[in-house]
Short mmCIF file of C-alpha atoms in Angstrom, two decimals:
data_model
loop_
_atom_site.label_atom_id
_atom_site.label_comp_id
_atom_site.label_asym_id
_atom_site.label_seq_id
_atom_site.Cartn_x
_atom_site.Cartn_y
_atom_site.Cartn_z
CA MET N 1234 0.15 -0.27 -0.04
CA CYS N 1235 1.26 3.42 -1.25
CA VAL N 1236 1.21 6.33 1.14
CA PHE N 1237 1.26 9.76 -0.18
CA ARG N 1238 2.84 12.38 1.97
CA GLY N 1239 0.71 15.43 0.27
CA CYS N 1240 2.32 18.76 -0.75
CA PRO N 1241 3.99 21.40 1.33
CA GLY N 1242 1.59 23.98 2.93
CA THR N 1243 0.76 25.66 6.27
CA ASN N 1244 -1.68 24.62 9.12
CA ASN N 1245 -1.46 21.10 7.84
CA MET N 1246 -3.03 21.89 4.66
CA ASN N 1247 -2.14 20.96 1.21
CA CYS N 1248 -0.64 24.05 -0.45
CA THR N 1249 -1.95 26.28 2.51
CA ASN N 1250 -5.75 25.30 0.80
CA ARG N 1251 -4.74 28.06 -2.23
CA GLY N 1252 -4.04 25.68 -5.04
CA LEU N 1253 -4.08 22.37 -6.40
CA CYS N 1254 -1.80 19.15 -4.88
CA ASN N 1255 0.02 17.07 -7.42
CA GLN N 1256 0.54 14.30 -4.55
CA LEU N 1257 2.67 12.13 -6.78
CA GLU N 1258 5.38 15.01 -7.42
CA GLN N 1259 4.65 16.49 -3.82
CA THR N 1260 4.15 20.07 -5.88
CA CYS N 1261 1.37 22.77 -5.55
CA PHE N 1262 -0.38 24.32 -8.69
CA CYS N 1263 -1.13 27.49 -7.21
CA ASP N 1264 -4.36 29.90 -7.87
CA SER N 1265 -3.62 32.91 -9.84
CA LYS N 1266 -3.36 35.12 -6.74
CA TRP N 1267 -0.93 32.87 -5.06
CA LYS N 1268 2.69 31.98 -5.27
CA GLY N 1269 5.49 30.09 -3.37
CA LEU N 1270 6.26 26.10 -2.63
CA ALA N 1271 3.39 26.07 -0.49
CA CYS N 1272 1.25 28.88 -2.25
CA GLU N 1273 1.74 30.88 0.61
CA LEU N 1274 2.94 34.44 -0.93
CA PRO N 1275 0.82 36.83 -2.32
CA ASN N 1276 0.95 37.45 -6.17
CA CYS N 1277 0.92 40.76 -7.25
CA GLU N 1278 0.76 42.19 -10.79
CA GLY N 1279 3.86 42.75 -12.58
CA THR N 1280 6.89 40.72 -13.86
CA PRO N 1281 8.54 40.75 -10.90
CA ASP N 1282 5.83 41.57 -8.63
CA CYS N 1283 5.06 45.18 -9.06
CA ASN N 1284 7.69 45.29 -11.62
CA ALA N 1285 10.10 45.89 -8.78
CA GLN N 1286 8.92 49.32 -8.07
CA GLY N 1287 7.08 48.42 -5.00
CA ASP N 1288 6.41 45.87 -2.39
CA CYS N 1289 3.63 43.34 -2.72
CA ILE N 1290 1.79 43.20 0.49
CA LEU N 1291 -1.60 41.31 1.58
CA VAL N 1292 -4.45 43.37 1.81
CA ASP N 1293 -8.34 41.73 2.63
CA GLY N 1294 -6.31 38.26 1.62
CA GLU N 1295 -4.95 39.45 -1.71
CA GLY N 1296 -1.86 40.65 -3.19
CA HIS N 1297 -1.53 44.35 -3.93
CA CYS N 1298 1.31 46.73 -4.73
CA GLU N 1299 2.56 49.24 -2.41
CA CYS N 1300 4.13 51.41 -4.64
CA TYR N 1301 7.91 53.54 -4.42
CA GLU N 1302 7.98 56.86 -4.48
CA GLY N 1303 7.81 58.30 -7.69
CA TRP N 1304 5.47 55.14 -9.33
CA ILE N 1305 1.97 54.55 -8.79
CA GLY N 1306 -0.77 52.04 -10.57
CA PRO N 1307 -2.03 48.42 -9.81
CA ALA N 1308 1.47 47.14 -10.95
CA CYS N 1309 3.64 50.32 -9.99
CA ASN N 1310 4.37 50.63 -13.41
CA VAL N 1311 3.14 54.04 -14.31
CA GLU N 1312 5.93 56.98 -13.31
CA CYS N 1313 4.72 60.00 -11.42
CA ILE N 1314 7.56 62.02 -10.20
CA GLN N 1315 5.82 65.28 -8.70
CA GLY N 1316 2.73 63.86 -8.27
CA THR N 1317 0.17 61.40 -6.08
CA GLN N 1318 -1.86 58.41 -7.08
CA ASP N 1319 -5.21 59.11 -8.03
CA PRO N 1320 -7.45 57.00 -5.50
CA ASP N 1321 -10.52 56.41 -8.19
CA TYR N 1322 -8.28 55.91 -11.37
CA PRO N 1323 -5.11 54.25 -10.02
CA SER N 1324 -3.01 54.78 -13.30
CA LEU N 1325 -3.38 58.47 -13.11
CA CYS N 1326 -1.02 60.70 -12.02
CA VAL N 1327 -2.30 63.87 -10.12
CA CYS N 1328 0.37 66.59 -9.89
CA GLU N 1329 1.36 68.86 -7.31
CA PRO N 1330 1.24 72.55 -7.90
CA CYS N 1331 3.74 73.92 -10.51
CA TYR N 1332 3.85 70.57 -12.41
CA SER N 1333 2.25 69.15 -15.28
CA GLY N 1334 2.41 66.03 -18.19
CA ASP N 1335 1.48 62.63 -17.78
CA LYS N 1336 4.30 62.02 -15.40
CA CYS N 1337 4.01 65.49 -13.53
CA ASP N 1338 7.53 65.90 -14.81
CA ILE N 1339 7.03 69.44 -16.51
CA GLN N 1340 7.67 72.55 -13.83
CA CYS N 1341 5.69 75.32 -14.95
CA SER N 1342 5.32 74.55 -18.48
CA GLY N 1343 9.05 74.69 -19.03
CA GLN N 1344 8.96 78.52 -19.02
CA GLY N 1345 9.12 79.50 -15.09
CA SER N 1346 10.32 78.48 -12.13
CA CYS N 1347 8.27 77.19 -8.61
CA ILE N 1348 8.75 78.96 -5.68
CA ASP N 1349 6.49 78.42 -2.55
CA SER N 1350 4.00 75.96 -4.54
CA ALA N 1351 3.75 78.76 -7.10
CA CYS N 1352 4.87 79.45 -10.84
CA VAL N 1353 7.19 82.44 -11.49
CA CYS N 1354 6.83 82.92 -14.96
CA GLU N 1355 9.75 84.25 -17.31
CA SER N 1356 9.07 87.82 -18.82
CA ASN N 1357 7.45 86.38 -22.02
CA TYR N 1358 4.95 83.98 -20.59
CA LYS N 1359 2.20 84.28 -17.91
CA GLY N 1360 -0.39 82.05 -16.53
CA ASP N 1361 -0.88 79.89 -13.34
CA ASP N 1362 1.20 77.55 -15.09
CA CYS N 1363 3.28 79.50 -17.19
CA SER N 1364 1.64 78.33 -20.63
CA GLU N 1365 0.33 81.40 -22.09
CA LEU N 1366 2.32 84.47 -23.71
CA ASN N 1367 2.40 87.53 -22.06
CA CYS N 1368 1.86 90.24 -24.75
CA PRO N 1369 1.27 93.92 -24.15
CA GLY N 1370 -2.30 95.10 -23.66
CA GLU N 1371 -5.37 93.86 -21.57
CA PRO N 1372 -6.54 91.54 -23.00
CA ASP N 1373 -3.37 90.67 -24.93
CA CYS N 1374 -2.82 93.20 -27.83
CA LEU N 1375 -6.26 94.43 -26.94
CA GLU N 1376 -7.90 91.74 -29.00
CA ARG N 1377 -6.87 93.63 -32.40
CA GLY N 1378 -4.04 91.44 -33.10
CA SER N 1379 -2.44 88.27 -32.17
CA CYS N 1380 -0.07 87.18 -29.87
CA VAL N 1381 3.29 85.57 -31.08
CA LEU N 1382 6.82 84.73 -30.16
CA ARG N 1383 9.11 85.84 -32.26
CA ASP N 1384 13.23 85.76 -31.59
CA ASP N 1385 12.36 85.02 -27.84
CA THR N 1386 10.04 88.34 -27.53
CA ALA N 1387 6.30 87.91 -26.97
CA LEU N 1388 4.68 90.51 -29.08
CA CYS N 1389 1.39 91.44 -31.21
CA LEU N 1390 0.72 91.03 -34.84
CA CYS N 1391 -2.14 93.21 -36.21
CA GLY N 1392 -4.90 92.11 -37.92
CA ALA N 1393 -5.79 91.96 -41.65
CA GLY N 1394 -5.68 95.27 -43.02
CA LEU N 1395 -3.68 97.26 -40.79
CA LEU N 1396 -0.21 96.39 -42.39
CA GLU N 1397 1.02 98.39 -45.10
CA ILE N 1398 4.21 98.62 -48.06
CA THR N 1399 6.76 101.08 -45.95
CA ALA N 1400 9.43 100.81 -48.43
CA VAL N 1401 10.19 99.74 -51.88
CA GLN N 1402 13.82 99.22 -53.38
CA SER N 1403 14.70 98.23 -56.89
CA TYR N 1404 18.04 96.32 -57.90
CA VAL N 1405 19.62 94.84 -60.49
CA LEU N 1406 20.37 91.12 -60.58
CA GLY N 1407 21.95 90.20 -63.35
CA THR N 1408 20.43 91.68 -66.14
CA THR N 1409 16.88 92.21 -64.67
CA VAL N 1410 15.60 94.88 -62.12
CA GLN N 1411 13.83 93.26 -59.11
CA TRP N 1412 11.74 95.35 -56.41
CA GLN N 1413 11.87 94.33 -52.91
CA TRP N 1414 8.79 95.68 -50.97
CA PHE N 1415 8.73 96.13 -47.37
CA VAL N 1416 5.68 95.70 -45.04
CA GLY N 1417 5.72 97.04 -41.87
CA PHE N 1418 2.99 98.40 -39.20
CA SER N 1419 0.41 100.86 -40.49
CA GLN N 1420 -0.10 103.75 -38.14
CA ALA N 1421 -3.83 102.47 -37.50
CA CYS N 1422 -2.09 99.33 -36.35
CA LYS N 1423 0.43 101.10 -34.24
CA GLU N 1424 -2.53 103.13 -32.76
CA SER N 1425 -4.88 100.45 -32.44
CA LEU N 1426 -2.31 98.53 -30.01
CA LYS N 1427 -1.70 101.34 -27.36
CA THR N 1428 -3.32 101.26 -24.19
CA SER N 1429 -4.97 103.58 -22.41
CA ASN N 1430 -3.26 105.11 -19.04
#
């Protein structure tokens, strides 16, 4: 008569009652939420557990990842540099003040510095996150032109009909006379962009 010794386990239970026992080979086939020789360890998402960016802990009888700083998500596979995990959406990084981007890694839109949890913008930028160009007039360009960045300077471009030819010059190229037209802001454009004090 053969006597089977069973499989490893705790509390005299084969495979800790968390898997199937192959009695011939005395090995366990663990349920998906467990691992180890005796199915005694929680099995967390990620390979290895928690993608080696967190600890696999037992919560309510199941393995859950407790992520290290800078990582979030059920498997600790989402980088979150200057933020925290959204409790309702575990893979969403909620940024700290001054930071933006999927990983909360962009400070003041790249156009300023964070001082006392507030952005201090470079001269050509404004807004809570320094994402807006800072052109003259309030609102920008007095709504009579477009605010653009040219040669590292925020300036107003007048709307249609507010440009004029400021000079005409001719020159000879080979045997042909060429004309060059210079366009600049008309007086109406300049006047339209003046701010009243």
